[in-house]
mmCIF file of C-alpha atoms in Angstrom:
data_model
loop_
_atom_site.group_PDB
_atom_site.id
_atom_site.type_symbol
_atom_site.label_atom_id
_atom_site.label_comp_id
_atom_site.label_asym_id
_atom_site.label_seq_id
_atom_site.Cartn_x
_atom_site.Cartn_y
_atom_site.Cartn_z
ATOM 1 C CA MET L 576 94.113 66.868 139.190
ATOM 2 C CA ILE L 577 93.287 64.242 141.835
ATOM 3 C CA LYS L 578 90.188 62.263 140.843
ATOM 4 C CA VAL L 579 87.446 61.670 143.439
ATOM 5 C CA LEU L 580 84.533 59.195 143.416
ATOM 6 C CA ILE L 581 81.557 59.568 145.796
ATOM 7 C CA ALA L 582 79.268 56.636 146.645
ATOM 8 C CA ASP L 583 76.132 57.035 148.802
ATOM 9 C CA ASP L 584 72.566 55.764 148.433
ATOM 10 C CA GLU L 585 71.237 59.174 149.517
ATOM 11 C CA LEU L 586 71.100 61.571 146.573
ATOM 12 C CA ILE L 587 71.117 64.626 148.844
ATOM 13 C CA VAL L 588 74.402 63.520 150.427
ATOM 14 C CA ARG L 589 76.106 62.960 147.077
ATOM 15 C CA LYS L 590 74.940 66.210 145.520
ATOM 16 C CA GLY L 591 75.593 68.120 148.729
ATOM 17 C CA LEU L 592 79.220 67.028 148.858
ATOM 18 C CA ILE L 593 79.743 67.778 145.177
ATOM 19 C CA ALA L 594 78.224 71.259 145.451
ATOM 20 C CA THR L 595 79.501 72.506 148.806
ATOM 21 C CA VAL L 596 83.103 71.273 149.015
ATOM 22 C CA GLU L 597 85.750 73.463 147.372
ATOM 23 C CA TRP L 598 87.413 70.540 145.616
ATOM 24 C CA GLU L 599 89.790 72.670 143.563
ATOM 25 C CA GLN L 600 91.319 74.000 146.789
ATOM 26 C CA PHE L 601 92.678 70.489 147.317
ATOM 27 C CA GLY L 602 93.646 69.930 143.680
ATOM 28 C CA MET L 603 90.705 67.544 143.306
ATOM 29 C CA LYS L 604 87.859 66.918 140.893
ATOM 30 C CA VAL L 605 84.780 64.685 141.358
ATOM 31 C CA ILE L 606 84.682 62.406 138.315
ATOM 32 C CA GLY L 607 81.513 60.518 139.290
ATOM 33 C CA ASP L 608 78.964 59.604 141.951
ATOM 34 C CA ALA L 609 77.102 56.348 142.529
ATOM 35 C CA PRO L 610 73.899 55.371 144.411
ATOM 36 C CA ASN L 611 75.194 51.901 145.362
ATOM 37 C CA GLY L 612 78.391 49.946 145.784
ATOM 38 C CA GLN L 613 78.084 47.972 142.551
ATOM 39 C CA LYS L 614 77.792 51.118 140.447
ATOM 40 C CA ALA L 615 80.686 52.680 142.360
ATOM 41 C CA TRP L 616 82.820 49.606 141.661
ATOM 42 C CA GLU L 617 82.072 49.888 137.928
ATOM 43 C CA LEU L 618 82.962 53.601 137.944
ATOM 44 C CA PHE L 619 86.160 52.873 139.854
ATOM 45 C CA GLN L 620 87.314 50.333 137.247
ATOM 46 C CA GLU L 621 86.585 52.849 134.503
ATOM 47 C CA HIS L 622 88.278 55.935 136.005
ATOM 48 C CA PHE L 623 90.632 54.611 138.747
ATOM 49 C CA PRO L 624 90.209 57.669 141.044
ATOM 50 C CA GLU L 625 92.837 58.322 143.704
ATOM 51 C CA VAL L 626 90.194 59.123 146.368
ATOM 52 C CA VAL L 627 86.927 57.278 147.122
ATOM 53 C CA ILE L 628 84.381 58.631 149.623
ATOM 54 C CA THR L 629 81.778 55.988 150.377
ATOM 55 C CA ASP L 630 78.848 55.313 152.669
ATOM 56 C CA ILE L 631 79.130 51.968 154.473
ATOM 57 C CA VAL L 632 75.482 50.848 154.265
ATOM 58 C CA MET L 633 74.404 50.756 150.611
ATOM 59 C CA PRO L 634 72.358 48.382 148.422
ATOM 60 C CA GLU L 635 73.874 45.799 146.009
ATOM 61 C CA MET L 636 77.372 46.168 147.491
ATOM 62 C CA ASN L 637 78.130 47.855 150.816
ATOM 63 C CA GLY L 638 81.013 50.243 151.437
ATOM 64 C CA ILE L 639 83.162 47.644 153.190
ATOM 65 C CA GLU L 640 82.935 45.259 150.223
ATOM 66 C CA LEU L 641 83.620 48.140 147.856
ATOM 67 C CA ALA L 642 86.694 49.181 149.861
ATOM 68 C CA ARG L 643 87.967 45.601 149.944
ATOM 69 C CA ASN L 644 87.624 45.253 146.150
ATOM 70 C CA ILE L 645 89.389 48.569 145.560
ATOM 71 C CA LYS L 646 92.289 47.796 147.887
ATOM 72 C CA GLN L 647 92.868 44.430 146.200
ATOM 73 C CA ILE L 648 93.640 46.039 142.842
ATOM 74 C CA SER L 649 94.751 49.535 143.910
ATOM 75 C CA PRO L 650 96.333 49.578 147.388
ATOM 76 C CA ALA L 651 97.336 53.257 147.089
ATOM 77 C CA THR L 652 93.738 54.540 146.730
ATOM 78 C CA LYS L 653 92.564 56.718 149.643
ATOM 79 C CA ILE L 654 89.185 55.597 151.007
ATOM 80 C CA LEU L 655 87.097 57.685 153.429
ATOM 81 C CA LEU L 656 84.153 55.807 155.005
ATOM 82 C CA LEU L 657 80.888 57.545 155.991
ATOM 83 C CA SER L 658 78.223 56.048 158.250
ATOM 84 C CA CYS L 659 75.156 56.877 160.346
ATOM 85 C CA HIS L 660 76.085 54.158 162.815
ATOM 86 C CA ARG L 661 77.988 54.807 166.026
ATOM 87 C CA ASP L 662 78.998 51.152 166.252
ATOM 88 C CA PHE L 663 82.759 51.396 165.668
ATOM 89 C CA THR L 664 82.876 47.764 164.579
ATOM 90 C CA PHE L 665 82.274 49.213 161.100
ATOM 91 C CA ALA L 666 85.197 51.594 161.475
ATOM 92 C CA GLN L 667 87.489 48.839 162.730
ATOM 93 C CA GLU L 668 86.601 46.556 159.836
ATOM 94 C CA GLY L 669 87.164 49.378 157.360
ATOM 95 C CA MET L 670 90.553 50.264 158.841
ATOM 96 C CA ASN L 671 91.620 46.639 158.806
ATOM 97 C CA ILE L 672 91.208 46.457 155.024
ATOM 98 C CA GLY L 673 93.059 49.725 154.438
ATOM 99 C CA ALA L 674 90.537 52.572 154.642
ATOM 100 C CA SER L 675 92.202 55.910 155.406
ATOM 101 C CA GLY L 676 89.479 57.370 157.641
ATOM 102 C CA TYR L 677 85.967 57.153 159.083
ATOM 103 C CA LEU L 678 83.379 59.903 159.689
ATOM 104 C CA LEU L 679 79.924 59.835 161.255
ATOM 105 C CA LYS L 680 77.278 61.543 159.139
ATOM 106 C CA THR L 681 75.373 62.469 162.284
ATOM 107 C CA ALA L 682 78.357 64.373 163.692
ATOM 108 C CA PHE L 683 79.754 65.635 160.401
ATOM 109 C CA GLN L 684 82.137 68.572 160.756
ATOM 110 C CA ASP L 685 83.444 70.416 157.683
ATOM 111 C CA LYS L 686 86.859 70.875 159.272
ATOM 112 C CA ASP L 687 87.218 67.117 159.894
ATOM 113 C CA PHE L 688 86.287 66.351 156.306
ATOM 114 C CA GLU L 689 88.662 69.003 154.956
ATOM 115 C CA GLU L 690 91.488 67.723 157.156
ATOM 116 C CA TYR L 691 91.144 64.351 155.485
ATOM 117 C CA LEU L 692 91.148 65.935 152.011
ATOM 118 C CA GLY L 693 94.240 67.966 152.860
ATOM 119 C CA ARG L 694 96.036 64.899 154.133
ATOM 120 C CA PHE L 695 95.079 62.894 151.048
ATOM 121 C CA GLU L 696 96.330 65.696 148.799
ATOM 122 C CA ASN L 697 99.722 65.793 150.531
ATOM 123 C CA GLU L 698 100.151 62.014 150.503
ATOM 124 C CA ILE L 699 99.139 61.644 146.845
ATOM 125 C CA ASN L 700 101.329 64.518 145.682
ATOM 126 C CA HIS L 701 104.294 63.173 147.658
ATOM 127 C CA ALA L 702 103.772 59.762 146.072
ATOM 128 C CA SER L 703 103.660 61.413 142.637
ATOM 129 C CA ILE L 704 106.978 63.165 143.267
ATOM 130 C CA GLN L 705 108.524 59.884 144.398
ATOM 131 C CA SER L 706 107.100 58.154 141.333
ATOM 132 C CA SER L 707 108.640 60.839 139.120
ATOM 133 C CA ILE L 708 112.021 60.275 140.755
ATOM 134 C CA ASP L 709 111.694 56.523 140.306
ATOM 135 C CA SER L 710 110.761 56.946 136.632
ATOM 136 C CA THR L 711 114.424 57.602 135.805
ATOM 137 C CA ASN L 712 115.412 54.219 137.212
ATOM 138 C CA LEU L 713 112.383 52.641 135.541
ATOM 139 C CA ALA L 714 113.455 53.947 132.122
ATOM 140 C CA LYS L 715 117.016 52.694 132.681
ATOM 141 C CA GLU L 716 115.877 49.227 133.753
ATOM 142 C CA PHE L 717 113.331 49.135 130.923
ATOM 143 C CA TYR L 718 115.976 49.881 128.288
ATOM 144 C CA GLY L 719 118.281 47.218 129.720
ATOM 145 C CA TRP L 720 115.444 44.677 129.593
ATOM 146 C CA LEU L 721 114.686 45.634 125.978
ATOM 147 C CA CYS L 722 118.323 44.959 125.107
ATOM 148 C CA GLY L 723 117.978 41.467 126.562
ATOM 149 C CA PHE L 724 119.726 41.896 129.915
ATOM 150 C CA VAL L 725 118.466 40.261 133.110
ATOM 151 C CA ASN L 726 117.604 42.994 135.636
ATOM 152 C CA SER L 727 114.896 44.211 138.023
ATOM 153 C CA PHE L 728 112.501 45.466 135.337
ATOM 154 C CA PRO L 729 110.077 42.468 135.372
ATOM 155 C CA LYS L 730 109.651 42.970 139.134
ATOM 156 C CA LEU L 731 109.048 46.710 138.670
ATOM 157 C CA LEU L 732 106.512 45.876 135.966
ATOM 158 C CA GLU L 733 104.633 43.530 138.301
ATOM 159 C CA GLU L 734 104.349 46.321 140.872
ATOM 160 C CA LEU L 735 103.078 48.766 138.232
ATOM 161 C CA PHE L 736 100.388 46.325 137.092
ATOM 162 C CA ILE L 737 99.254 45.862 140.701
ATOM 163 C CA LYS L 738 99.084 49.626 141.300
ATOM 164 C CA ASP L 739 99.127 52.374 138.673
ATOM 165 C CA TRP L 740 98.762 50.231 135.542
ATOM 166 C CA GLN L 741 95.985 47.938 136.704
ATOM 167 C CA TRP L 742 93.763 49.383 133.967
ATOM 168 C CA MET L 743 95.970 47.594 131.428
ATOM 169 C CA GLN L 744 94.358 44.322 132.470
ATOM 170 C CA LYS L 745 91.727 45.512 129.993
ATOM 171 C CA SER L 746 92.264 46.178 126.290
ATOM 172 C CA PHE L 747 95.009 48.704 125.453
ATOM 173 C CA TYR L 748 97.332 49.771 122.616
ATOM 174 C CA ILE L 749 101.086 50.366 122.629
ATOM 175 C CA TYR L 750 102.571 53.298 120.703
ATOM 176 C CA LEU L 751 106.276 53.782 120.096
ATOM 177 C CA VAL L 752 106.648 57.459 119.253
ATOM 178 C CA ASP L 753 109.814 59.048 117.905
ATOM 179 C CA GLY L 754 110.551 62.749 118.454
ATOM 180 C CA LEU L 755 108.113 63.595 121.279
ATOM 181 C CA ASN L 756 110.321 63.568 124.379
ATOM 182 C CA ASN L 757 110.749 67.354 124.428
ATOM 183 C CA ASN L 758 107.294 68.249 123.153
ATOM 184 C CA GLU L 759 105.821 70.004 126.206
ATOM 185 C CA LEU L 760 102.659 71.042 124.325
ATOM 186 C CA PHE L 761 101.821 67.415 123.526
ATOM 187 C CA ASP L 762 102.614 66.213 127.052
ATOM 188 C CA GLY L 763 100.437 68.977 128.503
ATOM 189 C CA LYS L 764 97.433 68.021 126.379
ATOM 190 C CA LEU L 765 97.908 64.333 127.127
ATOM 191 C CA SER L 766 98.194 64.907 130.883
ATOM 192 C CA SER L 767 95.197 67.238 131.046
ATOM 193 C CA ASP L 768 92.965 64.820 129.228
ATOM 194 C CA GLU L 769 91.649 63.046 132.374
ATOM 195 C CA LYS L 770 91.952 59.710 130.515
ATOM 196 C CA GLN L 771 94.217 56.839 131.436
ATOM 197 C CA PHE L 772 97.631 56.619 129.827
ATOM 198 C CA ALA L 773 101.171 55.634 130.749
ATOM 199 C CA LYS L 774 104.530 56.596 129.303
ATOM 200 C CA ILE L 775 108.108 55.282 129.460
ATOM 201 C CA HIS L 776 111.065 57.029 127.827
ATOM 202 C CA CYS L 777 113.302 54.846 125.703
ATOM 203 C CA GLY L 778 116.533 56.526 124.626
ATOM 204 C CA GLN L 779 116.871 60.192 123.740
ATOM 205 C CA ASP L 780 114.053 60.505 121.216
ATOM 206 C CA GLN L 781 111.624 57.633 121.734
ATOM 207 C CA SER L 782 108.783 57.043 124.162
ATOM 208 C CA PHE L 783 106.401 54.147 124.646
ATOM 209 C CA ILE L 784 102.872 55.394 125.361
ATOM 210 C CA PHE L 785 100.049 53.097 126.488
ATOM 211 C CA ILE L 786 96.437 54.015 125.747
ATOM 212 C CA PRO L 787 93.134 52.238 126.578
ATOM 213 C CA GLU L 788 91.418 50.917 123.472
ATOM 214 C CA LYS L 789 88.526 53.364 123.909
ATOM 215 C CA SER L 790 90.965 56.322 123.792
ATOM 216 C CA LYS L 791 92.800 55.247 120.624
ATOM 217 C CA ILE L 792 91.051 57.618 118.189
ATOM 218 C CA ASP L 793 91.444 60.681 120.429
ATOM 219 C CA PHE L 794 95.111 59.884 121.025
ATOM 220 C CA GLU L 795 95.858 59.540 117.320
ATOM 221 C CA HIS L 796 94.237 62.927 116.741
ATOM 222 C CA LEU L 797 96.764 64.349 119.224
ATOM 223 C CA LEU L 798 99.609 62.672 117.359
ATOM 224 C CA VAL L 799 98.451 64.017 114.008
ATOM 225 C CA GLU L 800 98.133 67.506 115.507
ATOM 226 C CA ALA L 801 101.669 67.254 116.927
ATOM 227 C CA ARG L 802 103.041 66.155 113.567
ATOM 228 C CA THR L 803 101.551 69.192 111.799
ATOM 229 C CA ILE L 804 103.854 71.276 114.035
ATOM 230 C CA ASP L 805 106.845 68.934 113.785
ATOM 231 C CA PRO L 806 106.816 66.707 110.644
ATOM 232 C CA ALA L 807 109.718 64.645 112.058
ATOM 233 C CA ILE L 808 107.383 63.011 114.609
ATOM 234 C CA ARG L 809 106.491 59.445 113.675
ATOM 235 C CA TRP L 810 105.074 56.410 115.411
ATOM 236 C CA LYS L 811 104.266 52.711 115.289
ATOM 237 C CA VAL L 812 101.340 51.052 117.042
ATOM 238 C CA ASN L 813 100.730 47.506 118.231
ATOM 239 C CA GLY L 814 97.651 45.948 119.827
ATOM 240 C CA PRO L 815 95.158 45.525 121.254
ATOM 241 C CA PHE L 816 96.606 43.673 124.240
ATOM 242 C CA GLN L 817 95.486 42.674 127.725
ATOM 243 C CA GLY L 818 97.621 42.047 130.801
ATOM 244 C CA MET L 819 101.313 42.003 131.625
ATOM 245 C CA ASN L 820 102.410 39.034 129.490
ATOM 246 C CA GLU L 821 100.885 40.511 126.330
ATOM 247 C CA TRP L 822 102.404 43.885 127.318
ATOM 248 C CA MET L 823 105.896 42.368 127.335
ATOM 249 C CA GLY L 824 105.435 40.526 124.036
ATOM 250 C CA GLY L 825 103.893 43.529 122.306
ATOM 251 C CA ILE L 826 106.629 45.875 123.518
ATOM 252 C CA ALA L 827 109.471 43.634 122.338
ATOM 253 C CA LYS L 828 108.006 43.083 118.889
ATOM 254 C CA LEU L 829 107.216 46.765 118.351
ATOM 255 C CA TYR L 830 110.613 47.944 119.592
ATOM 256 C CA HIS L 831 112.630 45.558 117.431
ATOM 257 C CA LYS L 832 110.636 46.483 114.347
ATOM 258 C CA PHE L 833 110.919 50.224 114.990
ATOM 259 C CA LYS L 834 114.628 50.005 115.784
ATOM 260 C CA PHE L 835 115.323 48.002 112.645
ATOM 261 C CA GLU L 836 113.393 50.407 110.404
ATOM 262 C CA LYS L 837 115.152 53.431 111.927
ATOM 263 C CA GLN L 838 118.605 51.885 111.611
ATOM 264 C CA PHE L 839 118.130 50.865 107.978
ATOM 265 C CA GLU L 840 115.873 53.810 107.024
ATOM 266 C CA LEU L 841 113.169 51.626 105.510
ATOM 267 C CA SER L 842 109.731 50.249 106.358
ATOM 268 C CA MET L 843 108.693 46.614 106.672
ATOM 269 C CA ASP L 844 104.975 47.357 106.318
ATOM 270 C CA ASP L 845 104.827 46.265 102.667
ATOM 271 C CA TRP L 846 107.180 43.302 103.009
ATOM 272 C CA PRO L 847 105.863 39.735 102.559
ATOM 273 C CA THR L 848 104.830 38.210 105.874
ATOM 274 C CA PRO L 849 107.515 35.443 105.791
ATOM 275 C CA ILE L 850 110.281 38.056 105.428
ATOM 276 C CA GLN L 851 108.840 40.231 108.226
ATOM 277 C CA LYS L 852 108.732 37.155 110.441
ATOM 278 C CA ALA L 853 112.278 36.171 109.437
ATOM 279 C CA VAL L 854 113.670 39.602 110.302
ATOM 280 C CA GLN L 855 111.930 39.543 113.688
ATOM 281 C CA ILE L 856 113.508 36.162 114.460
ATOM 282 C CA ILE L 857 116.961 37.391 113.419
ATOM 283 C CA ILE L 858 116.703 40.568 115.515
ATOM 284 C CA GLN L 859 115.481 38.757 118.626
ATOM 285 C CA ARG L 860 118.060 35.964 118.334
ATOM 286 C CA LEU L 861 121.054 37.854 117.006
ATOM 287 C CA HIS L 862 123.262 36.151 119.595
ATOM 288 C CA GLU L 863 122.584 32.746 117.995
ATOM 289 C CA PRO L 864 124.272 31.267 114.873
ATOM 290 C CA LEU L 865 121.193 31.249 112.632
ATOM 291 C CA SER L 866 121.424 29.727 109.157
ATOM 292 C CA SER L 867 119.268 30.592 106.156
ATOM 293 C CA SER L 868 118.021 26.965 106.118
ATOM 294 C CA TYR L 869 116.839 27.230 109.724
ATOM 295 C CA ILE L 870 115.071 30.577 109.188
ATOM 296 C CA ALA L 871 113.486 29.329 105.943
ATOM 297 C CA ASN L 872 112.034 26.377 107.833
ATOM 298 C CA GLU L 873 110.743 28.672 110.611
ATOM 299 C CA VAL L 874 108.795 30.828 108.117
ATOM 300 C CA GLY L 875 107.534 27.912 106.032
ATOM 301 C CA LEU L 876 109.642 28.294 102.860
ATOM 302 C CA SER L 877 112.289 26.230 101.092
ATOM 303 C CA ARG L 878 115.851 27.517 101.507
ATOM 304 C CA SER L 879 116.212 28.547 97.858
ATOM 305 C CA HIS L 880 112.799 30.257 97.752
ATOM 306 C CA PHE L 881 113.533 32.039 101.019
ATOM 307 C CA SER L 882 116.980 33.255 99.871
ATOM 308 C CA THR L 883 115.548 34.622 96.622
ATOM 309 C CA MET L 884 112.599 36.335 98.347
ATOM 310 C CA PHE L 885 114.844 37.728 101.110
ATOM 311 C CA LYS L 886 117.320 39.360 98.712
ATOM 312 C CA LYS L 887 114.552 40.734 96.501
ATOM 313 C CA THR L 888 112.727 42.233 99.505
ATOM 314 C CA VAL L 889 115.621 43.442 101.662
ATOM 315 C CA GLY L 890 117.998 44.297 98.851
ATOM 316 C CA GLU L 891 120.924 42.195 100.060
ATOM 317 C CA SER L 892 121.762 38.615 100.913
ATOM 318 C CA PHE L 893 120.874 36.904 104.166
ATOM 319 C CA ILE L 894 124.545 36.791 105.327
ATOM 320 C CA THR L 895 125.246 40.442 104.426
ATOM 321 C CA PHE L 896 122.085 41.546 106.209
ATOM 322 C CA ILE L 897 123.011 39.738 109.445
ATOM 323 C CA GLU L 898 126.527 41.217 109.327
ATOM 324 C CA LYS L 899 125.136 44.755 108.978
ATOM 325 C CA LEU L 900 122.617 44.156 111.742
ATOM 326 C CA LYS L 901 125.349 42.977 114.108
ATOM 327 C CA VAL L 902 127.435 46.074 113.375
ATOM 328 C CA LYS L 903 124.519 48.433 113.983
ATOM 329 C CA SER L 904 123.510 46.607 117.183
ATOM 330 C CA ALA L 905 127.083 46.756 118.501
ATOM 331 C CA CYS L 906 127.234 50.495 117.766
ATOM 332 C CA ASP L 907 123.911 51.060 119.526
ATOM 333 C CA LEU L 908 125.034 49.179 122.657
ATOM 334 C CA LEU L 909 128.371 51.024 122.714
ATOM 335 C CA GLU L 910 126.640 54.413 122.437
ATOM 336 C CA ASN L 911 123.705 53.863 124.813
ATOM 337 C CA THR L 912 124.924 51.469 127.505
ATOM 338 C CA SER L 913 127.920 51.033 129.822
ATOM 339 C CA ILE L 914 128.122 47.249 129.542
ATOM 340 C CA SER L 915 131.477 45.610 128.878
ATOM 341 C CA LEU L 916 132.841 44.836 125.411
ATOM 342 C CA GLN L 917 132.663 41.123 126.210
ATOM 343 C CA GLU L 918 128.951 41.374 127.005
ATOM 344 C CA ILE L 919 128.311 43.326 123.804
ATOM 345 C CA SER L 920 130.198 40.774 121.723
ATOM 346 C CA GLU L 921 128.133 37.964 123.235
ATOM 347 C CA LYS L 922 124.914 39.883 122.540
ATOM 348 C CA ILE L 923 125.658 39.823 118.819
ATOM 349 C CA GLY L 924 126.846 36.219 118.730
ATOM 350 C CA ILE L 925 130.638 36.666 118.977
ATOM 351 C CA GLN L 926 131.975 34.751 121.973
ATOM 352 C CA ASP L 927 135.604 35.824 121.698
ATOM 353 C CA GLY L 928 136.063 39.397 122.931
ATOM 354 C CA LYS L 929 139.414 39.837 121.169
ATOM 355 C CA TYR L 930 137.950 38.706 117.865
ATOM 356 C CA PHE L 931 135.041 41.117 118.409
ATOM 357 C CA SER L 932 137.446 44.067 118.716
ATOM 358 C CA LYS L 933 139.254 43.104 115.483
ATOM 359 C CA TRP L 934 135.977 42.479 113.648
ATOM 360 C CA PHE L 935 134.511 45.811 114.814
ATOM 361 C CA LYS L 936 137.610 47.756 113.774
ATOM 362 C CA LYS L 937 137.509 46.128 110.337
ATOM 363 C CA CYS L 938 133.822 47.096 109.907
ATOM 364 C CA ILE L 939 133.862 50.609 111.428
ATOM 365 C CA GLY L 940 137.472 51.727 111.177
ATOM 366 C CA SER L 941 138.152 52.131 114.899
ATOM 367 C CA PRO L 942 138.276 49.795 117.945
ATOM 368 C CA PRO L 943 135.028 49.542 119.975
ATOM 369 C CA SER L 944 136.538 51.293 123.032
ATOM 370 C CA GLU L 945 137.638 54.245 120.901
ATOM 371 C CA TYR L 946 134.268 54.354 119.151
ATOM 372 C CA ARG L 947 132.457 54.515 122.513
ATOM 373 C CA GLN L 948 134.773 57.237 123.833
ATOM 374 C CA ASN L 949 134.329 59.397 120.717
ATOM 375 C CA LYS L 950 130.540 59.093 120.831
ATOM 376 C CA ARG L 951 130.457 60.186 124.461
ATOM 377 C CA LYS L 952 132.646 63.195 123.688
ATOM 378 C CA ASN L 953 130.244 64.215 120.924
ATOM 379 C CA VAL L 954 127.253 63.960 123.285
ATOM 380 C CA SER L 955 128.931 65.986 126.036
#
């Protein structure tokens, strides 16, 4: 449903538009109305409607200022200006900052108004279809970025934060949910909930879902309800965060922790903080030759104390753990990406591609190229 905000200092105008227009005919719903520009601006930042219908002359903040503020943070929003003035200087100024249309209240025709609504509906729905198509590329670039490859994802993320994800400049939580990608019932409830959220698929079974802090409790109720139907559903949460930089840091930390726990079928939640921190460092810097002495220093422990605590917590030595982690990471990259064997070997800290092939065969029992081919046959 396309969200609409109406701003006008005349109550009769606001209520008249809400009551007399058949909004559902255009796939629209009025989510709020405001008697002045300042209140409209506050409502916009709360709901981020796709359509704003605003009077030009209003107290506290006029319609031109309101439109300018909206276009700065959400260029795709459709803005229809209303005015009692026949001076088209107002219209020109509005169009210059990106307003989509201008109507005189004194010569208001229902058909003109409805033509604008119909046009907005078509443009917004077309943009949604395009966005859906682009989401496949977004997920692919996102996964590559998570694996540490340099690609276009940071640029795509910047564009999202300027447009659709601007609400994440305020406090939000990140959920990494396993087992929900094919749960149409859950997706339907989430989409129909008129609240802000965003979602990126990550692999076959995982999705990252982003929720405003105020929606956290309601969202977790949805998760619990979904898990009563499918007990295999599980999730991790990280936050609260604000802005793009915290988004990137929070995503990376949550993903590496979730991936590690899934690979090794264990949970780090009860581990001592120094060991949790050590594992995060190892996962994020697997391509580097890290020693137990270096990691011990990073987490504030002596080497002997660290080695003892690590083995007691993880159940194996520091060296054995890193070896297993490299094997599992290599298998994951072979199964889920098309990057070369040389690139994979470098990602896990083995610079010599030939040595990587021998090492992998010794650990797994088959060469990496054969392993990749067999996994793809199984999927197809």
